[in-house]
PDB file of C-alpha atoms and ligand atoms in Angstrom:
ATOM      1  CA  MET L   1       0.000   0.000   0.000  1.00 66.00           C
ATOM      2  CA  ASN L   2       2.085   2.913  -1.276  1.00 81.00           C
ATOM      3  CA  TYR L   3      -0.572   5.250  -2.540  1.00 90.00           C
ATOM      4  CA  ARG L   4      -0.871   8.552  -0.704  1.00 93.00           C
ATOM      5  CA  HIS L   5      -3.427  11.013  -1.920  1.00 93.00           C
ATOM      6  CA  LEU L   6      -1.382  13.972  -0.637  1.00 93.00           C
ATOM      7  CA  PHE L   7       0.677  13.760  -3.862  1.00 93.00           C
ATOM      8  CA  HIS L   8      -2.467  14.231  -5.949  1.00 96.00           C
ATOM      9  CA  ALA L   9      -4.838  16.295  -3.791  1.00 97.00           C
ATOM     10  CA  GLY L  10      -6.745  18.973  -5.685  1.00 98.00           C
ATOM     11  CA  ASN L  11      -5.720  17.675  -9.114  1.00 98.00           C
ATOM     12  CA  PHE L  12      -8.049  17.618 -12.133  1.00 98.00           C
ATOM     13  CA  ALA L  13      -9.503  14.282 -11.038  1.00 98.00           C
ATOM     14  CA  ASP L  14     -10.349  15.593  -7.566  1.00 98.00           C
ATOM     15  CA  VAL L  15     -12.126  18.558  -9.150  1.00 98.00           C
ATOM     16  CA  LEU L  16     -14.485  16.367 -11.213  1.00 98.00           C
ATOM     17  CA  LYS L  17     -14.996  13.966  -8.289  1.00 98.00           C
ATOM     18  CA  HIS L  18     -15.537  16.549  -5.558  1.00 98.00           C
ATOM     19  CA  ALA L  19     -17.690  18.888  -7.663  1.00 98.00           C
ATOM     20  CA  SER L  20     -19.928  15.865  -8.400  1.00 98.00           C
ATOM     21  CA  LEU L  21     -19.929  14.809  -4.746  1.00 98.00           C
ATOM     22  CA  VAL L  22     -21.144  18.266  -3.729  1.00 98.00           C
ATOM     23  CA  LEU L  23     -23.928  18.151  -6.349  1.00 98.00           C
ATOM     24  CA  LEU L  24     -25.071  14.740  -5.081  1.00 98.00           C
ATOM     25  CA  ILE L  25     -25.079  15.744  -1.404  1.00 98.00           C
ATOM     26  CA  GLU L  26     -26.894  18.991  -2.165  1.00 98.00           C
ATOM     27  CA  ALA L  27     -29.504  16.966  -4.086  1.00 98.00           C
ATOM     28  CA  LEU L  28     -29.989  14.624  -1.097  1.00 98.00           C
ATOM     29  CA  LYS L  29     -30.556  17.707   1.050  1.00 98.00           C
ATOM     30  CA  THR L  30     -33.580  18.747  -1.003  1.00 98.00           C
ATOM     31  CA  LYS L  31     -35.611  16.312   1.167  1.00 98.00           C
ATOM     32  CA  ASP L  32     -35.867  16.698   4.950  1.00 98.00           C
ATOM     33  CA  LYS L  33     -35.373  13.022   5.740  1.00 98.00           C
ATOM     34  CA  PRO L  34     -31.850  12.313   7.096  1.00 98.00           C
ATOM     35  CA  PHE L  35     -29.318  10.432   4.971  1.00 98.00           C
ATOM     36  CA  ALA L  36     -25.972   8.688   5.426  1.00 98.00           C
ATOM     37  CA  VAL L  37     -22.808   9.057   3.378  1.00 98.00           C
ATOM     38  CA  LEU L  38     -20.448   6.063   3.271  1.00 98.00           C
ATOM     39  CA  ASP L  39     -16.933   6.819   1.986  1.00 98.00           C
ATOM     40  CA  THR L  40     -15.148   3.454   1.576  1.00 98.00           C
ATOM     41  CA  HIS L  41     -11.685   4.854   0.713  1.00 98.00           C
ATOM     42  CA  ALA L  42     -11.716   8.039   2.731  1.00 98.00           C
ATOM     43  CA  GLY L  43      -8.111   9.279   2.663  1.00 98.00           C
ATOM     44  CA  ARG L  44      -6.795  11.760   5.243  1.00 97.00           C
ATOM     45  CA  GLY L  45      -9.660  14.269   5.035  1.00 98.00           C
ATOM     46  CA  SER L  46      -7.598  17.418   4.637  1.00 97.00           C
ATOM     47  CA  TYR L  47      -4.530  18.022   2.479  1.00 98.00           C
ATOM     48  CA  ASP L  48      -1.794  20.593   3.075  1.00 97.00           C
ATOM     49  CA  LEU L  49      -0.865  21.828  -0.386  1.00 97.00           C
ATOM     50  CA  MET L  50       2.333  23.419   1.030  1.00 95.00           C
ATOM     51  CA  SER L  51       3.621  20.030   2.236  1.00 94.00           C
ATOM     52  CA  ASP L  52       6.695  18.531   0.536  1.00 94.00           C
ATOM     53  CA  GLU L  53       4.548  15.746  -0.904  1.00 94.00           C
ATOM     54  CA  ALA L  54       1.985  18.062  -2.498  1.00 94.00           C
ATOM     55  CA  GLN L  55       4.708  20.400  -3.747  1.00 94.00           C
ATOM     56  CA  ARG L  56       6.816  17.677  -5.386  1.00 93.00           C
ATOM     57  CA  ASN L  57       4.791  17.699  -8.581  1.00 93.00           C
ATOM     58  CA  PRO L  58       2.112  20.243  -7.740  1.00 96.00           C
ATOM     59  CA  GLU L  59      -0.849  18.582  -9.416  1.00 96.00           C
ATOM     60  CA  PHE L  60      -3.278  20.928  -7.655  1.00 97.00           C
ATOM     61  CA  ARG L  61      -2.094  23.726  -9.969  1.00 97.00           C
ATOM     62  CA  GLY L  62      -3.643  21.820 -12.873  1.00 97.00           C
ATOM     63  CA  GLY L  63      -6.842  21.231 -10.940  1.00 98.00           C
ATOM     64  CA  ILE L  64      -8.296  23.371  -8.183  1.00 98.00           C
ATOM     65  CA  VAL L  65      -6.052  26.393  -8.899  1.00 97.00           C
ATOM     66  CA  LYS L  66      -7.224  26.531 -12.547  1.00 98.00           C
ATOM     67  CA  THR L  67     -10.847  26.000 -11.531  1.00 98.00           C
ATOM     68  CA  LEU L  68     -10.819  28.775  -8.926  1.00 97.00           C
ATOM     69  CA  ALA L  69      -9.216  31.102 -11.488  1.00 97.00           C
ATOM     70  CA  ALA L  70     -11.996  30.318 -13.999  1.00 96.00           C
ATOM     71  CA  ASP L  71     -14.780  30.927 -11.465  1.00 93.00           C
ATOM     72  CA  GLY L  72     -17.636  33.053 -12.761  1.00 94.00           C
ATOM     73  CA  PRO L  73     -21.299  32.820 -13.798  1.00 94.00           C
ATOM     74  CA  ARG L  74     -20.565  29.942 -16.218  1.00 93.00           C
ATOM     75  CA  LEU L  75     -19.407  27.798 -13.277  1.00 95.00           C
ATOM     76  CA  GLY L  76     -22.536  28.549 -11.230  1.00 94.00           C
ATOM     77  CA  ALA L  77     -23.143  24.843 -10.544  1.00 93.00           C
ATOM     78  CA  LEU L  78     -19.695  24.607  -8.951  1.00 96.00           C
ATOM     79  CA  LYS L  79     -20.249  27.507  -6.549  1.00 95.00           C
ATOM     80  CA  PRO L  80     -20.975  25.391  -3.430  1.00 96.00           C
ATOM     81  CA  TYR L  81     -17.820  23.329  -4.086  1.00 98.00           C
ATOM     82  CA  LEU L  82     -15.584  26.338  -4.747  1.00 98.00           C
ATOM     83  CA  ASP L  83     -17.036  28.234  -1.770  1.00 97.00           C
ATOM     84  CA  LEU L  84     -16.230  25.243   0.418  1.00 97.00           C
ATOM     85  CA  VAL L  85     -12.596  25.247  -0.742  1.00 98.00           C
ATOM     86  CA  ARG L  86     -12.399  29.004  -0.137  1.00 97.00           C
ATOM     87  CA  GLN L  87     -13.860  28.575   3.361  1.00 96.00           C
ATOM     88  CA  GLN L  88     -11.104  26.104   4.244  1.00 96.00           C
ATOM     89  CA  ASN L  89      -8.570  28.785   3.335  1.00 97.00           C
ATOM     90  CA  LEU L  90      -9.995  31.845   5.065  1.00 95.00           C
ATOM     91  CA  GLY L  91      -7.158  33.986   6.382  1.00 92.00           C
ATOM     92  CA  GLN L  92      -4.559  32.192   4.243  1.00 91.00           C
ATOM     93  CA  PRO L  93      -2.528  34.363   1.875  1.00 90.00           C
ATOM     94  CA  ALA L  94      -2.694  31.609  -0.758  1.00 91.00           C
ATOM     95  CA  LEU L  95      -4.509  28.362  -1.326  1.00 96.00           C
ATOM     96  CA  ARG L  96      -3.162  25.938   1.270  1.00 97.00           C
ATOM     97  CA  HIS L  97      -5.796  23.515   2.541  1.00 97.00           C
ATOM     98  CA  TYR L  98      -7.629  21.228   0.162  1.00 98.00           C
ATOM     99  CA  PRO L  99     -10.637  19.353   1.591  1.00 98.00           C
ATOM    100  CA  GLY L 100     -10.949  15.651   0.817  1.00 98.00           C
ATOM    101  CA  SER L 101     -14.273  13.882   0.413  1.00 98.00           C
ATOM    102  CA  PRO L 102     -14.828  13.328   4.197  1.00 98.00           C
ATOM    103  CA  LEU L 103     -14.363  17.015   4.992  1.00 98.00           C
ATOM    104  CA  ILE L 104     -16.614  18.016   2.092  1.00 98.00           C
ATOM    105  CA  ALA L 105     -19.376  15.685   3.293  1.00 98.00           C
ATOM    106  CA  GLN L 106     -18.970  16.813   6.905  1.00 98.00           C
ATOM    107  CA  ALA L 107     -19.219  20.479   5.906  1.00 98.00           C
ATOM    108  CA  LEU L 108     -22.431  19.949   3.905  1.00 98.00           C
ATOM    109  CA  MET L 109     -24.269  17.495   6.174  1.00 98.00           C
ATOM    110  CA  ARG L 110     -27.095  18.520   8.444  1.00 98.00           C
ATOM    111  CA  GLN L 111     -27.529  17.804  12.155  1.00 98.00           C
ATOM    112  CA  ASP L 112     -29.215  14.400  11.675  1.00 98.00           C
ATOM    113  CA  ASP L 113     -27.228  13.156   8.687  1.00 98.00           C
ATOM    114  CA  ARG L 114     -24.368  10.703   9.265  1.00 98.00           C
ATOM    115  CA  LEU L 115     -20.973  10.090   7.725  1.00 98.00           C
ATOM    116  CA  ILE L 116     -19.299   6.664   7.780  1.00 98.00           C
ATOM    117  CA  LEU L 117     -15.646   6.586   6.784  1.00 98.00           C
ATOM    118  CA  VAL L 118     -13.348   3.641   6.055  1.00 98.00           C
ATOM    119  CA  GLU L 119      -9.593   4.056   5.536  1.00 98.00           C
ATOM    120  CA  LYS L 120      -7.085   1.216   5.456  1.00 97.00           C
ATOM    121  CA  HIS L 121      -3.756   3.018   5.808  1.00 97.00           C
ATOM    122  CA  PRO L 122      -3.092   3.538   9.568  1.00 97.00           C
ATOM    123  CA  GLU L 123      -1.298   6.884   9.124  1.00 96.00           C
ATOM    124  CA  GLU L 124      -4.014   8.206   6.854  1.00 97.00           C
ATOM    125  CA  ALA L 125      -6.683   6.974   9.258  1.00 98.00           C
ATOM    126  CA  ALA L 126      -4.966   8.774  12.168  1.00 98.00           C
ATOM    127  CA  ALA L 127      -4.743  12.009  10.158  1.00 98.00           C
ATOM    128  CA  LEU L 128      -8.384  11.564   9.161  1.00 98.00           C
ATOM    129  CA  ARG L 129      -9.416  11.246  12.805  1.00 98.00           C
ATOM    130  CA  ARG L 130      -7.656  14.528  13.578  1.00 98.00           C
ATOM    131  CA  ALA L 131      -9.167  16.270  10.548  1.00 98.00           C
ATOM    132  CA  MET L 132     -12.740  15.297  11.450  1.00 98.00           C
ATOM    133  CA  GLY L 133     -12.455  16.461  15.083  1.00 98.00           C
ATOM    134  CA  ARG L 134     -15.135  15.553  17.612  1.00 97.00           C
ATOM    135  CA  ASP L 135     -18.334  15.139  15.663  1.00 98.00           C
ATOM    136  CA  ALA L 136     -20.987  12.658  16.806  1.00 98.00           C
ATOM    137  CA  ARG L 137     -22.294  12.429  13.231  1.00 98.00           C
ATOM    138  CA  VAL L 138     -19.013  10.908  11.997  1.00 98.00           C
ATOM    139  CA  HIS L 139     -18.063   7.213  12.382  1.00 98.00           C
ATOM    140  CA  LEU L 140     -14.561   6.223  11.384  1.00 98.00           C
ATOM    141  CA  HIS L 141     -13.390   2.646  10.719  1.00 98.00           C
ATOM    142  CA  GLU L 142      -9.782   1.746  10.112  1.00 98.00           C
ATOM    143  CA  GLY L 143      -9.891  -1.209   7.728  1.00 97.00           C
ATOM    144  CA  ASP L 144     -10.639  -2.457   4.245  1.00 97.00           C
ATOM    145  CA  GLY L 145     -13.457  -0.576   2.561  1.00 97.00           C
ATOM    146  CA  TYR L 146     -14.198  -3.401   0.114  1.00 96.00           C
ATOM    147  CA  GLU L 147     -14.548  -5.883   2.974  1.00 96.00           C
ATOM    148  CA  ARG L 148     -16.673  -3.613   5.161  1.00 97.00           C
ATOM    149  CA  ILE L 149     -18.994  -2.205   2.544  1.00 97.00           C
ATOM    150  CA  GLU L 150     -21.696  -4.889   2.749  1.00 96.00           C
ATOM    151  CA  ALA L 151     -21.852  -4.926   6.554  1.00 97.00           C
ATOM    152  CA  LEU L 152     -22.296  -1.135   6.547  1.00 98.00           C
ATOM    153  CA  LEU L 153     -25.231  -1.245   4.127  1.00 98.00           C
ATOM    154  CA  PRO L 154     -28.064  -0.472   4.043  1.00 98.00           C
ATOM    155  CA  PRO L 155     -27.788   2.439   6.462  1.00 98.00           C
ATOM    156  CA  PRO L 156     -30.631   2.660   8.999  1.00 98.00           C
ATOM    157  CA  GLU L 157     -31.708   5.918   7.353  1.00 98.00           C
ATOM    158  CA  ARG L 158     -32.429   3.949   4.111  1.00 97.00           C
ATOM    159  CA  ARG L 159     -31.302   7.049   2.214  1.00 98.00           C
ATOM    160  CA  GLY L 160     -27.814   7.888   1.251  1.00 98.00           C
ATOM    161  CA  LEU L 161     -24.743   8.039  -0.892  1.00 98.00           C
ATOM    162  CA  VAL L 162     -21.860   5.586  -1.180  1.00 98.00           C
ATOM    163  CA  LEU L 163     -18.544   6.866  -2.534  1.00 98.00           C
ATOM    164  CA  ILE L 164     -16.038   4.263  -3.747  1.00 98.00           C
ATOM    165  CA  ASP L 165     -12.744   5.967  -4.520  1.00 98.00           C
ATOM    166  CA  PRO L 166      -9.926   3.387  -4.583  1.00 97.00           C
ATOM    167  CA  PRO L 167      -6.293   4.202  -5.376  1.00 96.00           C
ATOM    168  CA  PHE L 168      -6.052   1.835  -8.389  1.00 95.00           C
ATOM    169  CA  GLU L 169      -2.624   0.642  -7.279  1.00 91.00           C
ATOM    170  CA  ILE L 170      -3.412  -3.053  -7.726  1.00 88.00           C
ATOM    171  CA  ARG L 171      -3.648  -4.568 -11.199  1.00 84.00           C
ATOM    172  CA  ASP L 172      -7.172  -5.959 -10.960  1.00 90.00           C
ATOM    173  CA  GLU L 173      -8.644  -2.978  -9.125  1.00 92.00           C
ATOM    174  CA  PHE L 174     -11.325  -2.518 -11.806  1.00 95.00           C
ATOM    175  CA  ASP L 175     -12.603  -6.060 -11.056  1.00 94.00           C
ATOM    176  CA  HIS L 176     -12.595  -5.515  -7.274  1.00 93.00           C
ATOM    177  CA  PHE L 177     -14.307  -2.207  -7.782  1.00 96.00           C
ATOM    178  CA  ALA L 178     -17.041  -3.569 -10.085  1.00 96.00           C
ATOM    179  CA  ARG L 179     -17.724  -6.518  -7.785  1.00 96.00           C
ATOM    180  CA  ALA L 180     -17.866  -4.283  -4.681  1.00 97.00           C
ATOM    181  CA  LEU L 181     -20.211  -1.844  -6.381  1.00 97.00           C
ATOM    182  CA  VAL L 182     -22.561  -4.605  -7.516  1.00 97.00           C
ATOM    183  CA  ARG L 183     -22.565  -6.325  -4.097  1.00 97.00           C
ATOM    184  CA  ALA L 184     -23.145  -3.033  -2.306  1.00 98.00           C
ATOM    185  CA  HIS L 185     -25.957  -2.090  -4.658  1.00 98.00           C
ATOM    186  CA  ARG L 186     -27.691  -5.416  -3.937  1.00 97.00           C
ATOM    187  CA  ARG L 187     -27.670  -4.556  -0.218  1.00 97.00           C
ATOM    188  CA  PHE L 188     -28.914  -1.011  -0.834  1.00 98.00           C
ATOM    189  CA  PRO L 189     -30.733  -0.774  -4.192  1.00 98.00           C
ATOM    190  CA  ALA L 190     -32.221   2.648  -3.414  1.00 97.00           C
ATOM    191  CA  GLY L 191     -28.827   4.166  -2.617  1.00 98.00           C
ATOM    192  CA  VAL L 192     -26.910   6.636  -4.729  1.00 98.00           C
ATOM    193  CA  PHE L 193     -23.492   5.218  -5.620  1.00 98.00           C
ATOM    194  CA  MET L 194     -20.546   7.080  -7.075  1.00 98.00           C
ATOM    195  CA  GLY L 195     -17.273   5.415  -8.060  1.00 98.00           C
ATOM    196  CA  TRP L 196     -14.165   7.095  -9.431  1.00 98.00           C
ATOM    197  CA  TYR L 197     -11.806   5.546 -11.990  1.00 98.00           C
ATOM    198  CA  PRO L 198      -8.675   6.587 -13.892  1.00 97.00           C
ATOM    199  CA  ILE L 199      -8.591   6.662 -17.684  1.00 96.00           C
ATOM    200  CA  LYS L 200      -5.211   5.829 -19.130  1.00 94.00           C
ATOM    201  CA  ALA L 201      -6.224   3.898 -22.248  1.00 88.00           C
ATOM    202  CA  PRO L 202      -9.966   4.367 -22.906  1.00 85.00           C
ATOM    203  CA  ALA L 203     -10.277   0.830 -24.342  1.00 83.00           C
ATOM    204  CA  ALA L 204      -9.766  -0.599 -20.840  1.00 82.00           C
ATOM    205  CA  ILE L 205     -12.881   1.207 -19.629  1.00 95.00           C
ATOM    206  CA  ALA L 206     -15.324  -0.487 -22.004  1.00 94.00           C
ATOM    207  CA  GLY L 207     -14.931  -3.830 -20.209  1.00 93.00           C
ATOM    208  CA  PHE L 208     -15.555  -2.187 -16.842  1.00 95.00           C
ATOM    209  CA  HIS L 209     -18.743  -0.510 -18.071  1.00 97.00           C
ATOM    210  CA  ARG L 210     -19.844  -3.784 -19.665  1.00 96.00           C
ATOM    211  CA  ALA L 211     -19.354  -5.674 -16.380  1.00 95.00           C
ATOM    212  CA  LEU L 212     -21.587  -3.188 -14.557  1.00 97.00           C
ATOM    213  CA  LYS L 213     -24.277  -3.380 -17.238  1.00 97.00           C
ATOM    214  CA  GLU L 214     -24.184  -7.176 -17.347  1.00 97.00           C
ATOM    215  CA  ALA L 215     -24.532  -7.316 -13.567  1.00 96.00           C
ATOM    216  CA  GLY L 216     -27.956  -5.731 -14.025  1.00 96.00           C
ATOM    217  CA  LEU L 217     -27.338  -2.250 -12.619  1.00 97.00           C
ATOM    218  CA  ARG L 218     -29.956   0.239 -13.770  1.00 97.00           C
ATOM    219  CA  ARG L 219     -30.062   4.051 -13.707  1.00 98.00           C
ATOM    220  CA  LEU L 220     -26.344   4.029 -14.381  1.00 98.00           C
ATOM    221  CA  VAL L 221     -24.497   7.007 -15.853  1.00 98.00           C
ATOM    222  CA  ALA L 222     -20.844   7.857 -16.513  1.00 98.00           C
ATOM    223  CA  LEU L 223     -19.115  11.243 -16.441  1.00 98.00           C
ATOM    224  CA  GLU L 224     -15.769  11.222 -18.216  1.00 98.00           C
ATOM    225  CA  MET L 225     -13.194  13.922 -18.764  1.00 98.00           C
ATOM    226  CA  MET L 226     -10.011  13.591 -20.800  1.00 97.00           C
ATOM    227  CA  ILE L 227      -7.403  16.302 -20.207  1.00 97.00           C
ATOM    228  CA  GLN L 228      -5.436  15.254 -23.301  1.00 96.00           C
ATOM    229  CA  ALA L 229      -5.547  12.690 -26.081  1.00 93.00           C
ATOM    230  CA  PRO L 230      -4.580   9.263 -24.672  1.00 92.00           C
ATOM    231  CA  ARG L 231      -1.401   8.926 -26.754  1.00 90.00           C
ATOM    232  CA  ASP L 232       0.638   7.565 -23.855  1.00 91.00           C
ATOM    233  CA  PRO L 233      -1.342   4.801 -22.097  1.00 90.00           C
ATOM    234  CA  ALA L 234       1.035   4.931 -19.113  1.00 90.00           C
ATOM    235  CA  ARG L 235      -0.263   8.383 -18.133  1.00 92.00           C
ATOM    236  CA  LEU L 236      -3.397   9.528 -16.362  1.00 94.00           C
ATOM    237  CA  ASN L 237      -4.996  11.069 -19.448  1.00 96.00           C
ATOM    238  CA  GLY L 238      -8.418  11.427 -17.961  1.00 97.00           C
ATOM    239  CA  ASN L 239     -10.810  10.162 -15.349  1.00 98.00           C
ATOM    240  CA  GLY L 240     -14.359   9.100 -14.921  1.00 98.00           C
ATOM    241  CA  LEU L 241     -17.180   8.564 -12.484  1.00 98.00           C
ATOM    242  CA  VAL L 242     -19.931   5.999 -12.581  1.00 98.00           C
ATOM    243  CA  ILE L 243     -23.058   7.004 -10.737  1.00 98.00           C
ATOM    244  CA  VAL L 244     -25.968   4.718  -9.940  1.00 98.00           C
ATOM    245  CA  ASN L 245     -29.346   6.329  -9.160  1.00 98.00           C
ATOM    246  CA  PRO L 246     -28.297   9.944  -9.820  1.00 98.00           C
ATOM    247  CA  PRO L 247     -30.879  12.130  -8.027  1.00 98.00           C
ATOM    248  CA  PHE L 248     -33.122  14.103 -10.352  1.00 97.00           C
ATOM    249  CA  ALA L 249     -32.171  17.381  -8.653  1.00 97.00           C
ATOM    250  CA  ALA L 250     -28.510  16.907  -9.649  1.00 98.00           C
ATOM    251  CA  ARG L 251     -29.030  15.419 -13.087  1.00 97.00           C
ATOM    252  CA  ALA L 252     -28.783  18.525 -15.307  1.00 97.00           C
ATOM    253  CA  ALA L 253     -25.672  19.830 -13.542  1.00 97.00           C
ATOM    254  CA  LEU L 254     -24.000  16.395 -13.693  1.00 98.00           C
ATOM    255  CA  GLU L 255     -24.758  16.140 -17.414  1.00 98.00           C
ATOM    256  CA  ALA L 256     -23.102  19.499 -18.064  1.00 97.00           C
ATOM    257  CA  LEU L 257     -20.105  19.087 -15.741  1.00 98.00           C
ATOM    258  CA  PRO L 258     -17.533  17.117 -17.816  1.00 98.00           C
ATOM    259  CA  ALA L 259     -17.881  19.373 -20.872  1.00 97.00           C
ATOM    260  CA  LEU L 260     -17.756  22.435 -18.625  1.00 97.00           C
ATOM    261  CA  LEU L 261     -14.535  21.379 -16.907  1.00 98.00           C
ATOM    262  CA  ALA L 262     -12.624  19.908 -19.874  1.00 98.00           C
ATOM    263  CA  PRO L 263     -11.684  23.264 -21.475  1.00 97.00           C
ATOM    264  CA  ILE L 264     -10.554  24.597 -18.066  1.00 98.00           C
ATOM    265  CA  LEU L 265      -8.534  21.573 -17.003  1.00 98.00           C
ATOM    266  CA  GLY L 266      -7.382  20.300 -20.408  1.00 98.00           C
ATOM    267  CA  THR L 267      -3.647  20.331 -21.021  1.00 96.00           C
ATOM    268  CA  GLY L 268      -3.563  19.688 -24.750  1.00 89.00           C
ATOM    269  CA  PRO L 269      -5.420  18.668 -27.885  1.00 92.00           C
ATOM    270  CA  GLY L 270      -7.976  15.981 -27.240  1.00 94.00           C
ATOM    271  CA  ALA L 271      -9.319  17.469 -24.009  1.00 97.00           C
ATOM    272  CA  SER L 272     -12.993  16.560 -23.852  1.00 97.00           C
ATOM    273  CA  GLY L 273     -15.829  15.786 -21.505  1.00 98.00           C
ATOM    274  CA  LYS L 274     -18.857  13.588 -21.910  1.00 97.00           C
ATOM    275  CA  PHE L 275     -21.852  12.329 -20.003  1.00 98.00           C
ATOM    276  CA  THR L 276     -23.224   8.926 -20.999  1.00 98.00           C
ATOM    277  CA  GLU L 277     -26.321   7.139 -19.852  1.00 98.00           C
ATOM    278  CA  LEU L 278     -25.028   3.554 -19.696  1.00 98.00           C
ATOM    279  CA  VAL L 279     -28.340   2.039 -18.560  1.00 98.00           C
ATOM    280  CA  GLY L 280     -31.661   3.865 -18.252  1.00 96.00           C
ATOM    281  CA  GLU L 281     -34.649   3.269 -15.986  1.00 89.00           C
TER     282      GLU L 281
HETATM  283  C1  SAM H 301      -7.942   8.168  -3.807  1.00 60.52           C
HETATM  284  S1  SAM H 301      -7.627   8.114  -2.108  1.00 60.52           S
HETATM  285  C2  SAM H 301      -9.119   8.651  -1.382  1.00 60.52           C
HETATM  286  C3  SAM H 301      -9.431  10.105  -1.531  1.00 60.52           C
HETATM  287  C4  SAM H 301     -10.701  10.550  -0.870  1.00 60.52           C
HETATM  288  N1  SAM H 301     -11.831   9.681  -1.165  1.00 60.52           N
HETATM  289  C5  SAM H 301     -11.034  11.949  -1.285  1.00 60.52           C
HETATM  290  O1  SAM H 301     -11.738  12.138  -2.300  1.00 60.52           O
HETATM  291  O2  SAM H 301     -10.604  12.884  -0.606  1.00 60.52           O
HETATM  292  C6  SAM H 301      -7.690   6.402  -1.752  1.00 60.52           C
HETATM  293  C7  SAM H 301      -7.488   6.059  -0.294  1.00 60.52           C
HETATM  294  O3  SAM H 301      -7.839   4.681  -0.099  1.00 60.52           O
HETATM  295  C8  SAM H 301      -6.974   4.117   0.872  1.00 60.52           C
HETATM  296  N2  SAM H 301      -7.069   2.666   0.663  1.00 60.52           N
HETATM  297  C9  SAM H 301      -6.365   1.852  -0.141  1.00 60.52           C
HETATM  298  N3  SAM H 301      -6.873   0.608  -0.153  1.00 60.52           N
HETATM  299  C10 SAM H 301      -7.956   0.628   0.682  1.00 60.52           C
HETATM  300  C11 SAM H 301      -8.937  -0.336   1.078  1.00 60.52           C
HETATM  301  N4  SAM H 301      -8.911  -1.580   0.599  1.00 60.52           N
HETATM  302  N5  SAM H 301      -9.900   0.064   1.928  1.00 60.52           N
HETATM  303  C12 SAM H 301      -9.949   1.317   2.410  1.00 60.52           C
HETATM  304  N6  SAM H 301      -9.055   2.277   2.080  1.00 60.52           N
HETATM  305  C13 SAM H 301      -8.083   1.942   1.208  1.00 60.52           C
HETATM  306  C14 SAM H 301      -5.650   4.754   0.597  1.00 60.52           C
HETATM  307  O4  SAM H 301      -4.824   4.715   1.753  1.00 60.52           O
HETATM  308  C15 SAM H 301      -6.068   6.188   0.214  1.00 60.52           C
HETATM  309  O5  SAM H 301      -6.069   7.015   1.340  1.00 60.52           O
END
């Protein structure tokens, strides 16, 4: 387990993922009934962009820094996400703190909503505990998110969002990921599920999408953003999200998001964004 998100925090992939996460949570908040958020690969919660790790190859400059610089009426749907990042940096002369998915969820949740976090890496889990502070709404498990996911579902609230955001450091991560998503969905068919994946060579993604379709998932969409043409399949040329049961209130903004972000975050010819309905109702 070598992956540490601190090297990548705030990069173009985090922008697509976290902007979508905010849209989904805001959509859940349109109803009064409490919900739970389960984050199976939670990370450390908060990332210091001035740390040696984040500065080594400052990926955040190609992600959150570009997005904040482009902020304006066109990015209206991203306002809650960008405001949240700004809030984390009040009083800072420059962007320093980047919120991970647990901090984003914690900031947006209401009094009766709950957040369940799983993180396997002991150091990351300890940092996560510090970042979340004392908050009775937050439950943190140090362990394997893939192993715990079924036992944690369905949440007693029977409403909620499951984020699966693995590091893709093992060769068959796509298989683990697809199986975990399908198993989790069986336990909690009404849940909203969002999973992140890297796009190096787009051909590899077709099999992953096919596996999800063949497993019988319905109301399944994909948001994909390439920052450059995938000429070198060893590089992270783009990234994607699969979402099961996207809430109606978030649908239009999710549809627009990849094409909105691609021109801002693209690094060369071939930058593009698309929204695909993989399986309908
Ligand atoms: C991409 S990062 C998560 C980022 C976080 N979700 C966010 O958006 O801020 C992946 C995290 O998963 C952790 N991890 C790796 N394998 C895991 C597993 N099997 N179960 C739970 N966590 C795992 C890594 O230590 C790392 O912190």
